[in-house]
PDB file of C-alpha atoms in Angstrom:
ATOM      1  CA  GLY A  22      -9.426  14.760   6.445  1.00 71.00           C
ATOM      2  CA  ALA A  23      -9.559  11.885   3.939  1.00 84.00           C
ATOM      3  CA  VAL A  24      -9.993   9.090   6.429  1.00 90.00           C
ATOM      4  CA  VAL A  25     -10.810   5.532   5.445  1.00 94.00           C
ATOM      5  CA  SER A  26     -12.236   3.196   8.043  1.00 95.00           C
ATOM      6  CA  GLN A  27     -11.739  -0.529   7.524  1.00 97.00           C
ATOM      7  CA  HIS A  28     -13.555  -3.268   9.438  1.00 97.00           C
ATOM      8  CA  PRO A  29     -13.038  -5.698  10.901  1.00 97.00           C
ATOM      9  CA  SER A  30      -9.432  -5.268  11.974  1.00 96.00           C
ATOM     10  CA  TRP A  31      -9.079  -8.991  12.388  1.00 96.00           C
ATOM     11  CA  VAL A  32     -11.221 -12.025  11.734  1.00 98.00           C
ATOM     12  CA  ILE A  33     -10.847 -15.770  12.183  1.00 97.00           C
ATOM     13  CA  CYS A  34     -13.100 -17.983  10.120  1.00 96.00           C
ATOM     14  CA  LYS A  35     -13.515 -21.634   9.337  1.00 97.00           C
ATOM     15  CA  SER A  36     -12.402 -23.035   6.031  1.00 97.00           C
ATOM     16  CA  GLY A  37     -15.211 -22.933   3.488  1.00 97.00           C
ATOM     17  CA  THR A  38     -16.991 -19.918   4.914  1.00 97.00           C
ATOM     18  CA  SER A  39     -17.114 -16.426   3.453  1.00 97.00           C
ATOM     19  CA  VAL A  40     -15.821 -13.259   5.033  1.00 98.00           C
ATOM     20  CA  LYS A  41     -16.771  -9.682   4.205  1.00 98.00           C
ATOM     21  CA  ILE A  42     -14.421  -6.773   4.761  1.00 98.00           C
ATOM     22  CA  GLU A  43     -15.742  -3.215   4.646  1.00 97.00           C
ATOM     23  CA  CYS A  44     -13.955  -0.050   3.726  1.00 96.00           C
ATOM     24  CA  ARG A  45     -15.684   3.293   4.304  1.00 95.00           C
ATOM     25  CA  SER A  46     -14.568   6.780   3.417  1.00 93.00           C
ATOM     26  CA  LEU A  47     -15.613   8.926   6.354  1.00 93.00           C
ATOM     27  CA  ASP A  48     -15.241  12.502   5.203  1.00 89.00           C
ATOM     28  CA  PHE A  49     -15.025  12.357   1.447  1.00 90.00           C
ATOM     29  CA  GLN A  50     -16.543  10.579  -1.491  1.00 90.00           C
ATOM     30  CA  ALA A  51     -14.400   7.801  -2.893  1.00 89.00           C
ATOM     31  CA  THR A  52     -15.159   7.132  -6.528  1.00 87.00           C
ATOM     32  CA  THR A  53     -12.275   4.710  -6.713  1.00 91.00           C
ATOM     33  CA  MET A  54     -10.993   2.336  -4.070  1.00 93.00           C
ATOM     34  CA  PHE A  55      -8.241  -0.222  -4.221  1.00 95.00           C
ATOM     35  CA  TRP A  56      -7.838  -3.552  -2.470  1.00 97.00           C
ATOM     36  CA  TYR A  57      -4.453  -4.979  -1.593  1.00 96.00           C
ATOM     37  CA  ARG A  58      -3.251  -8.196  -0.033  1.00 96.00           C
ATOM     38  CA  GLN A  59      -0.076  -8.453   1.972  1.00 95.00           C
ATOM     39  CA  PHE A  60       1.643 -11.642   3.144  1.00 91.00           C
ATOM     40  CA  PRO A  61       4.039 -11.522   6.112  1.00 88.00           C
ATOM     41  CA  LYS A  62       7.201  -9.564   5.415  1.00 86.00           C
ATOM     42  CA  GLN A  63       6.125  -8.932   1.848  1.00 89.00           C
ATOM     43  CA  SER A  64       4.867  -5.981  -0.091  1.00 91.00           C
ATOM     44  CA  LEU A  65       1.312  -4.992  -0.869  1.00 93.00           C
ATOM     45  CA  MET A  66      -0.069  -6.679  -3.947  1.00 94.00           C
ATOM     46  CA  LEU A  67      -2.835  -4.848  -5.736  1.00 94.00           C
ATOM     47  CA  MET A  68      -5.786  -7.174  -6.137  1.00 96.00           C
ATOM     48  CA  ALA A  69      -8.384  -4.988  -7.771  1.00 95.00           C
ATOM     49  CA  THR A  70      -9.613  -1.499  -8.431  1.00 93.00           C
ATOM     50  CA  SER A  71     -13.130  -0.817  -7.264  1.00 91.00           C
ATOM     51  CA  ASN A  72     -15.194   1.825  -9.051  1.00 88.00           C
ATOM     52  CA  GLU A  73     -18.466   3.121  -7.685  1.00 87.00           C
ATOM     53  CA  GLY A  74     -21.411   1.857  -9.654  1.00 84.00           C
ATOM     54  CA  SER A  75     -19.444  -0.399 -11.982  1.00 86.00           C
ATOM     55  CA  LYS A  76     -17.633  -3.699 -11.971  1.00 90.00           C
ATOM     56  CA  ALA A  77     -14.275  -3.943 -10.307  1.00 93.00           C
ATOM     57  CA  THR A  78     -11.133  -4.322 -12.365  1.00 93.00           C
ATOM     58  CA  TYR A  79      -9.043  -7.262 -11.193  1.00 95.00           C
ATOM     59  CA  GLU A  80      -5.302  -7.660 -11.522  1.00 94.00           C
ATOM     60  CA  GLN A  81      -3.924 -10.580 -13.418  1.00 93.00           C
ATOM     61  CA  GLY A  82      -4.072 -13.784 -11.427  1.00 94.00           C
ATOM     62  CA  VAL A  83      -6.741 -12.610  -8.996  1.00 96.00           C
ATOM     63  CA  GLU A  84      -9.924 -14.696  -9.120  1.00 95.00           C
ATOM     64  CA  LYS A  85     -12.913 -12.392  -9.372  1.00 94.00           C
ATOM     65  CA  ASP A  86     -15.301 -15.136  -8.244  1.00 95.00           C
ATOM     66  CA  LYS A  87     -13.164 -15.756  -5.205  1.00 96.00           C
ATOM     67  CA  PHE A  88     -12.744 -12.158  -4.177  1.00 97.00           C
ATOM     68  CA  LEU A  89     -16.042 -10.369  -4.703  1.00 96.00           C
ATOM     69  CA  ILE A  90     -15.861  -6.600  -4.687  1.00 95.00           C
ATOM     70  CA  ASN A  91     -18.863  -4.333  -4.391  1.00 92.00           C
ATOM     71  CA  HIS A  92     -18.726  -0.554  -4.534  1.00 91.00           C
ATOM     72  CA  ALA A  93     -22.373   0.355  -4.339  1.00 83.00           C
ATOM     73  CA  SER A  94     -21.973   3.840  -2.912  1.00 90.00           C
ATOM     74  CA  LEU A  95     -19.445   6.637  -2.916  1.00 90.00           C
ATOM     75  CA  THR A  96     -18.472   5.880   0.663  1.00 92.00           C
ATOM     76  CA  LEU A  97     -18.430   2.100   0.857  1.00 94.00           C
ATOM     77  CA  SER A  98     -16.539  -0.688  -0.851  1.00 95.00           C
ATOM     78  CA  THR A  99     -16.622  -4.274   0.339  1.00 96.00           C
ATOM     79  CA  LEU A 100     -14.394  -7.257  -0.338  1.00 97.00           C
ATOM     80  CA  THR A 101     -15.873 -10.691   0.243  1.00 97.00           C
ATOM     81  CA  VAL A 102     -13.526 -13.651   0.381  1.00 98.00           C
ATOM     82  CA  THR A 103     -15.723 -16.544  -0.660  1.00 97.00           C
ATOM     83  CA  SER A 104     -15.188 -20.146   0.407  1.00 97.00           C
ATOM     84  CA  ALA A 105     -12.086 -19.120   2.278  1.00 97.00           C
ATOM     85  CA  HIS A 106      -9.199 -21.529   2.639  1.00 96.00           C
ATOM     86  CA  PRO A 107      -6.081 -21.374   4.809  1.00 96.00           C
ATOM     87  CA  GLU A 108      -4.040 -20.052   1.880  1.00 96.00           C
ATOM     88  CA  ASP A 109      -6.311 -16.987   1.840  1.00 96.00           C
ATOM     89  CA  SER A 110      -5.015 -16.055   5.282  1.00 97.00           C
ATOM     90  CA  SER A 111      -3.390 -12.688   4.808  1.00 96.00           C
ATOM     91  CA  PHE A 112      -3.536  -8.996   5.628  1.00 96.00           C
ATOM     92  CA  TYR A 113      -6.006  -7.153   3.416  1.00 97.00           C
ATOM     93  CA  ILE A 114      -5.810  -3.361   3.057  1.00 96.00           C
ATOM     94  CA  CYS A 115      -8.090  -0.967   1.237  1.00 96.00           C
ATOM     95  CA  SER A 116      -7.177   2.398  -0.133  1.00 95.00           C
ATOM     96  CA  ALA A 117      -9.079   5.291  -1.615  1.00 93.00           C
ATOM     97  CA  SER A 118      -7.908   7.993  -3.926  1.00 87.00           C
ATOM     98  CA  TYR A 119      -8.823  11.596  -3.336  1.00 81.00           C
ATOM     99  CA  PRO A 120      -7.632  14.830  -4.941  1.00 78.00           C
ATOM    100  CA  SER A 121      -4.527  15.131  -2.758  1.00 75.00           C
ATOM    101  CA  GLY A 122      -3.426  11.512  -2.947  1.00 83.00           C
ATOM    102  CA  TYR A 123      -4.269   8.175  -1.384  1.00 90.00           C
ATOM    103  CA  THR A 124      -5.416   7.168   2.049  1.00 92.00           C
ATOM    104  CA  PHE A 125      -5.338   3.688   3.492  1.00 93.00           C
ATOM    105  CA  GLY A 126      -7.458   1.694   5.856  1.00 95.00           C
ATOM    106  CA  SER A 127      -5.830   0.133   8.893  1.00 94.00           C
ATOM    107  CA  GLY A 128      -6.073  -3.332   7.383  1.00 95.00           C
ATOM    108  CA  THR A 129      -7.824  -6.603   8.169  1.00 97.00           C
ATOM    109  CA  ARG A 130      -5.922  -9.647   9.285  1.00 97.00           C
ATOM    110  CA  LEU A 131      -7.765 -12.712   8.040  1.00 97.00           C
ATOM    111  CA  THR A 132      -6.969 -16.116   9.487  1.00 97.00           C
ATOM    112  CA  VAL A 133      -8.693 -19.126   7.987  1.00 97.00           C
ATOM    113  CA  VAL A 134      -8.586 -22.257  10.124  1.00 97.00           C
TER     114      VAL A 134
ATOM    115  CA  SER B  16       6.698  -7.237  -7.016  1.00 54.00           C
ATOM    116  CA  GLN B  17       4.047  -5.693  -9.190  1.00 63.00           C
ATOM    117  CA  GLN B  18       6.009  -2.522  -9.560  1.00 64.00           C
ATOM    118  CA  GLY B  19       9.700  -3.128  -9.205  1.00 67.00           C
ATOM    119  CA  GLU B  20      12.470  -3.735  -6.798  1.00 71.00           C
ATOM    120  CA  GLU B  21      13.563  -1.992  -3.658  1.00 75.00           C
ATOM    121  CA  ASP B  22      16.892  -2.269  -1.989  1.00 80.00           C
ATOM    122  CA  PRO B  23      17.996  -2.997   0.487  1.00 87.00           C
ATOM    123  CA  GLN B  24      15.261  -5.351   1.617  1.00 90.00           C
ATOM    124  CA  ALA B  25      16.414  -4.838   5.180  1.00 93.00           C
ATOM    125  CA  LEU B  26      18.524  -2.097   6.719  1.00 95.00           C
ATOM    126  CA  SER B  27      19.736  -1.799  10.283  1.00 96.00           C
ATOM    127  CA  ILE B  28      21.542   1.336  11.452  1.00 97.00           C
ATOM    128  CA  GLN B  29      22.359   3.225  14.609  1.00 97.00           C
ATOM    129  CA  GLU B  30      20.215   6.072  15.821  1.00 97.00           C
ATOM    130  CA  GLY B  31      21.423   9.347  14.411  1.00 97.00           C
ATOM    131  CA  GLU B  32      22.753   7.866  11.190  1.00 98.00           C
ATOM    132  CA  ASN B  33      21.177   8.457   7.808  1.00 98.00           C
ATOM    133  CA  ALA B  34      19.153   5.770   6.071  1.00 97.00           C
ATOM    134  CA  THR B  35      18.932   5.493   2.297  1.00 97.00           C
ATOM    135  CA  MET B  36      16.470   3.267   0.494  1.00 96.00           C
ATOM    136  CA  ASN B  37      16.220   2.789  -3.251  1.00 95.00           C
ATOM    137  CA  CYS B  38      13.357   1.845  -5.484  1.00 92.00           C
ATOM    138  CA  SER B  39      13.098   0.969  -9.156  1.00 91.00           C
ATOM    139  CA  TYR B  40       9.941   0.792 -11.195  1.00 89.00           C
ATOM    140  CA  LYS B  41       8.965  -0.815 -14.443  1.00 86.00           C
ATOM    141  CA  THR B  42       6.564   1.420 -16.330  1.00 84.00           C
ATOM    142  CA  SER B  43       6.060   5.096 -16.945  1.00 86.00           C
ATOM    143  CA  ILE B  44       4.562   6.921 -13.996  1.00 87.00           C
ATOM    144  CA  ASN B  45       2.546   9.998 -13.144  1.00 87.00           C
ATOM    145  CA  ASN B  46       4.200  10.346  -9.794  1.00 90.00           C
ATOM    146  CA  LEU B  47       5.965   8.263  -7.183  1.00 92.00           C
ATOM    147  CA  GLN B  48       5.114   8.156  -3.529  1.00 93.00           C
ATOM    148  CA  TRP B  49       6.793   6.824  -0.428  1.00 95.00           C
ATOM    149  CA  TYR B  50       4.877   5.253   2.415  1.00 94.00           C
ATOM    150  CA  ARG B  51       5.675   3.961   5.839  1.00 96.00           C
ATOM    151  CA  GLN B  52       4.090   0.938   7.499  1.00 94.00           C
ATOM    152  CA  ASN B  53       4.442  -0.082  11.099  1.00 92.00           C
ATOM    153  CA  SER B  54       4.075  -3.791  11.686  1.00 85.00           C
ATOM    154  CA  GLY B  55       0.556  -5.038  11.024  1.00 79.00           C
ATOM    155  CA  ARG B  56      -0.819  -1.584  10.356  1.00 85.00           C
ATOM    156  CA  GLY B  57      -1.985   0.492   7.406  1.00 87.00           C
ATOM    157  CA  LEU B  58       0.197   2.741   5.339  1.00 91.00           C
ATOM    158  CA  VAL B  59       1.080   6.322   6.091  1.00 91.00           C
ATOM    159  CA  HIS B  60       1.898   8.663   3.233  1.00 91.00           C
ATOM    160  CA  LEU B  61       5.287  10.313   3.574  1.00 94.00           C
ATOM    161  CA  ILE B  62       6.060  12.223   0.426  1.00 94.00           C
ATOM    162  CA  LEU B  63       5.122  12.478  -3.248  1.00 93.00           C
ATOM    163  CA  ILE B  64       7.371  13.398  -6.136  1.00 94.00           C
ATOM    164  CA  ARG B  65       5.968  14.123  -9.564  1.00 92.00           C
ATOM    165  CA  SER B  66       7.424  12.737 -12.746  1.00 92.00           C
ATOM    166  CA  ASN B  67       8.760  16.164 -13.745  1.00 94.00           C
ATOM    167  CA  GLU B  68      10.523  16.694 -10.415  1.00 96.00           C
ATOM    168  CA  ARG B  69      14.002  15.463  -9.565  1.00 97.00           C
ATOM    169  CA  GLU B  70      14.251  16.098  -5.849  1.00 98.00           C
ATOM    170  CA  LYS B  71      11.957  16.949  -2.992  1.00 97.00           C
ATOM    171  CA  HIS B  72      12.405  17.589   0.706  1.00 96.00           C
ATOM    172  CA  SER B  73      10.083  17.274   3.661  1.00 96.00           C
ATOM    173  CA  GLY B  74      11.540  17.653   7.121  1.00 97.00           C
ATOM    174  CA  ARG B  75      14.122  14.883   7.562  1.00 97.00           C
ATOM    175  CA  LEU B  76      13.066  13.232   4.302  1.00 98.00           C
ATOM    176  CA  ARG B  77      14.680  13.723   0.937  1.00 98.00           C
ATOM    177  CA  VAL B  78      13.414  11.993  -2.164  1.00 98.00           C
ATOM    178  CA  THR B  79      15.027  11.865  -5.572  1.00 98.00           C
ATOM    179  CA  LEU B  80      13.587  10.657  -8.844  1.00 97.00           C
ATOM    180  CA  ASP B  81      15.446   9.640 -11.975  1.00 96.00           C
ATOM    181  CA  THR B  82      12.921   8.886 -14.694  1.00 94.00           C
ATOM    182  CA  SER B  83      15.627   7.908 -17.188  1.00 94.00           C
ATOM    183  CA  LYS B  84      16.702   5.109 -14.862  1.00 94.00           C
ATOM    184  CA  LYS B  85      13.202   4.540 -13.504  1.00 93.00           C
ATOM    185  CA  SER B  86      14.490   4.810  -9.983  1.00 94.00           C
ATOM    186  CA  SER B  87      13.913   6.771  -6.796  1.00 95.00           C
ATOM    187  CA  SER B  88      15.602   7.051  -3.445  1.00 97.00           C
ATOM    188  CA  LEU B  89      14.418   7.998   0.011  1.00 97.00           C
ATOM    189  CA  LEU B  90      16.867   9.445   2.490  1.00 98.00           C
ATOM    190  CA  ILE B  91      15.982   9.774   6.148  1.00 98.00           C
ATOM    191  CA  THR B  92      18.464  11.958   7.962  1.00 98.00           C
ATOM    192  CA  ALA B  93      19.311  11.858  11.671  1.00 98.00           C
ATOM    193  CA  SER B  94      17.329   8.664  12.174  1.00 97.00           C
ATOM    194  CA  ARG B  95      15.385   8.017  15.353  1.00 97.00           C
ATOM    195  CA  ALA B  96      14.217   4.806  16.973  1.00 96.00           C
ATOM    196  CA  ALA B  97      10.662   5.781  16.044  1.00 95.00           C
ATOM    197  CA  ASP B  98      11.622   5.598  12.359  1.00 97.00           C
ATOM    198  CA  THR B  99      11.762   1.814  12.657  1.00 97.00           C
ATOM    199  CA  ALA B 100       9.193   0.552  10.140  1.00 97.00           C
ATOM    200  CA  SER B 101       8.841  -0.789   6.623  1.00 95.00           C
ATOM    201  CA  TYR B 102       9.071   1.718   3.805  1.00 96.00           C
ATOM    202  CA  PHE B 103       7.459   1.254   0.411  1.00 94.00           C
ATOM    203  CA  CYS B 104       7.627   3.206  -2.777  1.00 94.00           C
ATOM    204  CA  GLY B 105       4.458   3.336  -4.795  1.00 92.00           C
ATOM    205  CA  ALA B 106       4.278   4.219  -8.454  1.00 90.00           C
ATOM    206  CA  VAL B 107       1.101   5.790  -9.758  1.00 85.00           C
ATOM    207  CA  GLN B 108       0.376   4.416 -13.182  1.00 78.00           C
ATOM    208  CA  GLY B 109      -2.279   5.351 -15.697  1.00 72.00           C
ATOM    209  CA  ALA B 110      -5.730   5.626 -14.175  1.00 66.00           C
ATOM    210  CA  GLN B 111      -4.671   6.251 -10.579  1.00 79.00           C
ATOM    211  CA  LYS B 112      -3.452   2.709 -10.002  1.00 85.00           C
ATOM    212  CA  LEU B 113      -0.884   2.685  -7.200  1.00 89.00           C
ATOM    213  CA  VAL B 114       1.450  -0.291  -7.174  1.00 88.00           C
ATOM    214  CA  PHE B 115       4.207  -0.937  -4.681  1.00 91.00           C
ATOM    215  CA  GLY B 116       7.784  -2.122  -4.604  1.00 89.00           C
ATOM    216  CA  GLN B 117       8.997  -4.861  -2.301  1.00 88.00           C
ATOM    217  CA  GLY B 118       9.763  -2.520   0.542  1.00 91.00           C
ATOM    218  CA  THR B 119      12.646  -1.979   2.914  1.00 94.00           C
ATOM    219  CA  ARG B 120      12.457  -3.012   6.555  1.00 95.00           C
ATOM    220  CA  LEU B 121      14.333  -0.343   8.471  1.00 97.00           C
ATOM    221  CA  THR B 122      15.527  -0.922  12.009  1.00 97.00           C
ATOM    222  CA  ILE B 123      17.005   1.928  14.024  1.00 97.00           C
ATOM    223  CA  ASN B 124      19.077   0.716  16.931  1.00 95.00           C
ATOM    224  CA  PRO B 125      19.210   2.985  19.987  1.00 91.00           C
TER     225      PRO B 125
END
């Protein structure tokens, strides 16, 4: 139980375009989801906390207009990287909390060319 | 890192040996969790220790927590080649926010 499905697993986009990453809870309702970014050989950096039906809470230094988060239902949160640039290339991972802990998506590798 | 430091950053040992990784955190916590990540993949939950616990075991894993020093350790006994991965401690702060340490890249040599 408590499975989170993240899509796509990888995406290559041109600089200046926007990319949407989806995170779905498959067998439970996720009131709260978290989005992380991970650069090669580094740790996961929390970007924002996504709450169903309300605005996301962003960590210090994360541009909310750059990384748009929508959590319109209890099973879906999306992260849109707007006007992507090569420096946005990274591994993005979502996570959802549930009564027994946290479960993570398999991640999305974004490459901006 | 957002949460604290982990050491060592990289650890290479022979199969069968024990591996110990340490983690320190900055703020008060509700609980601390250890996760494993294979290269380019998501995280897998290993073990959770609550702030009022000092030690916990799960199979070949042993976790300790010292809230006075804001530190935790993860011991993997009788390591196997399949244990090769990155290991992260995650501190749960306040309203469910889970933040991670830098991680330890563990390599088990056959």
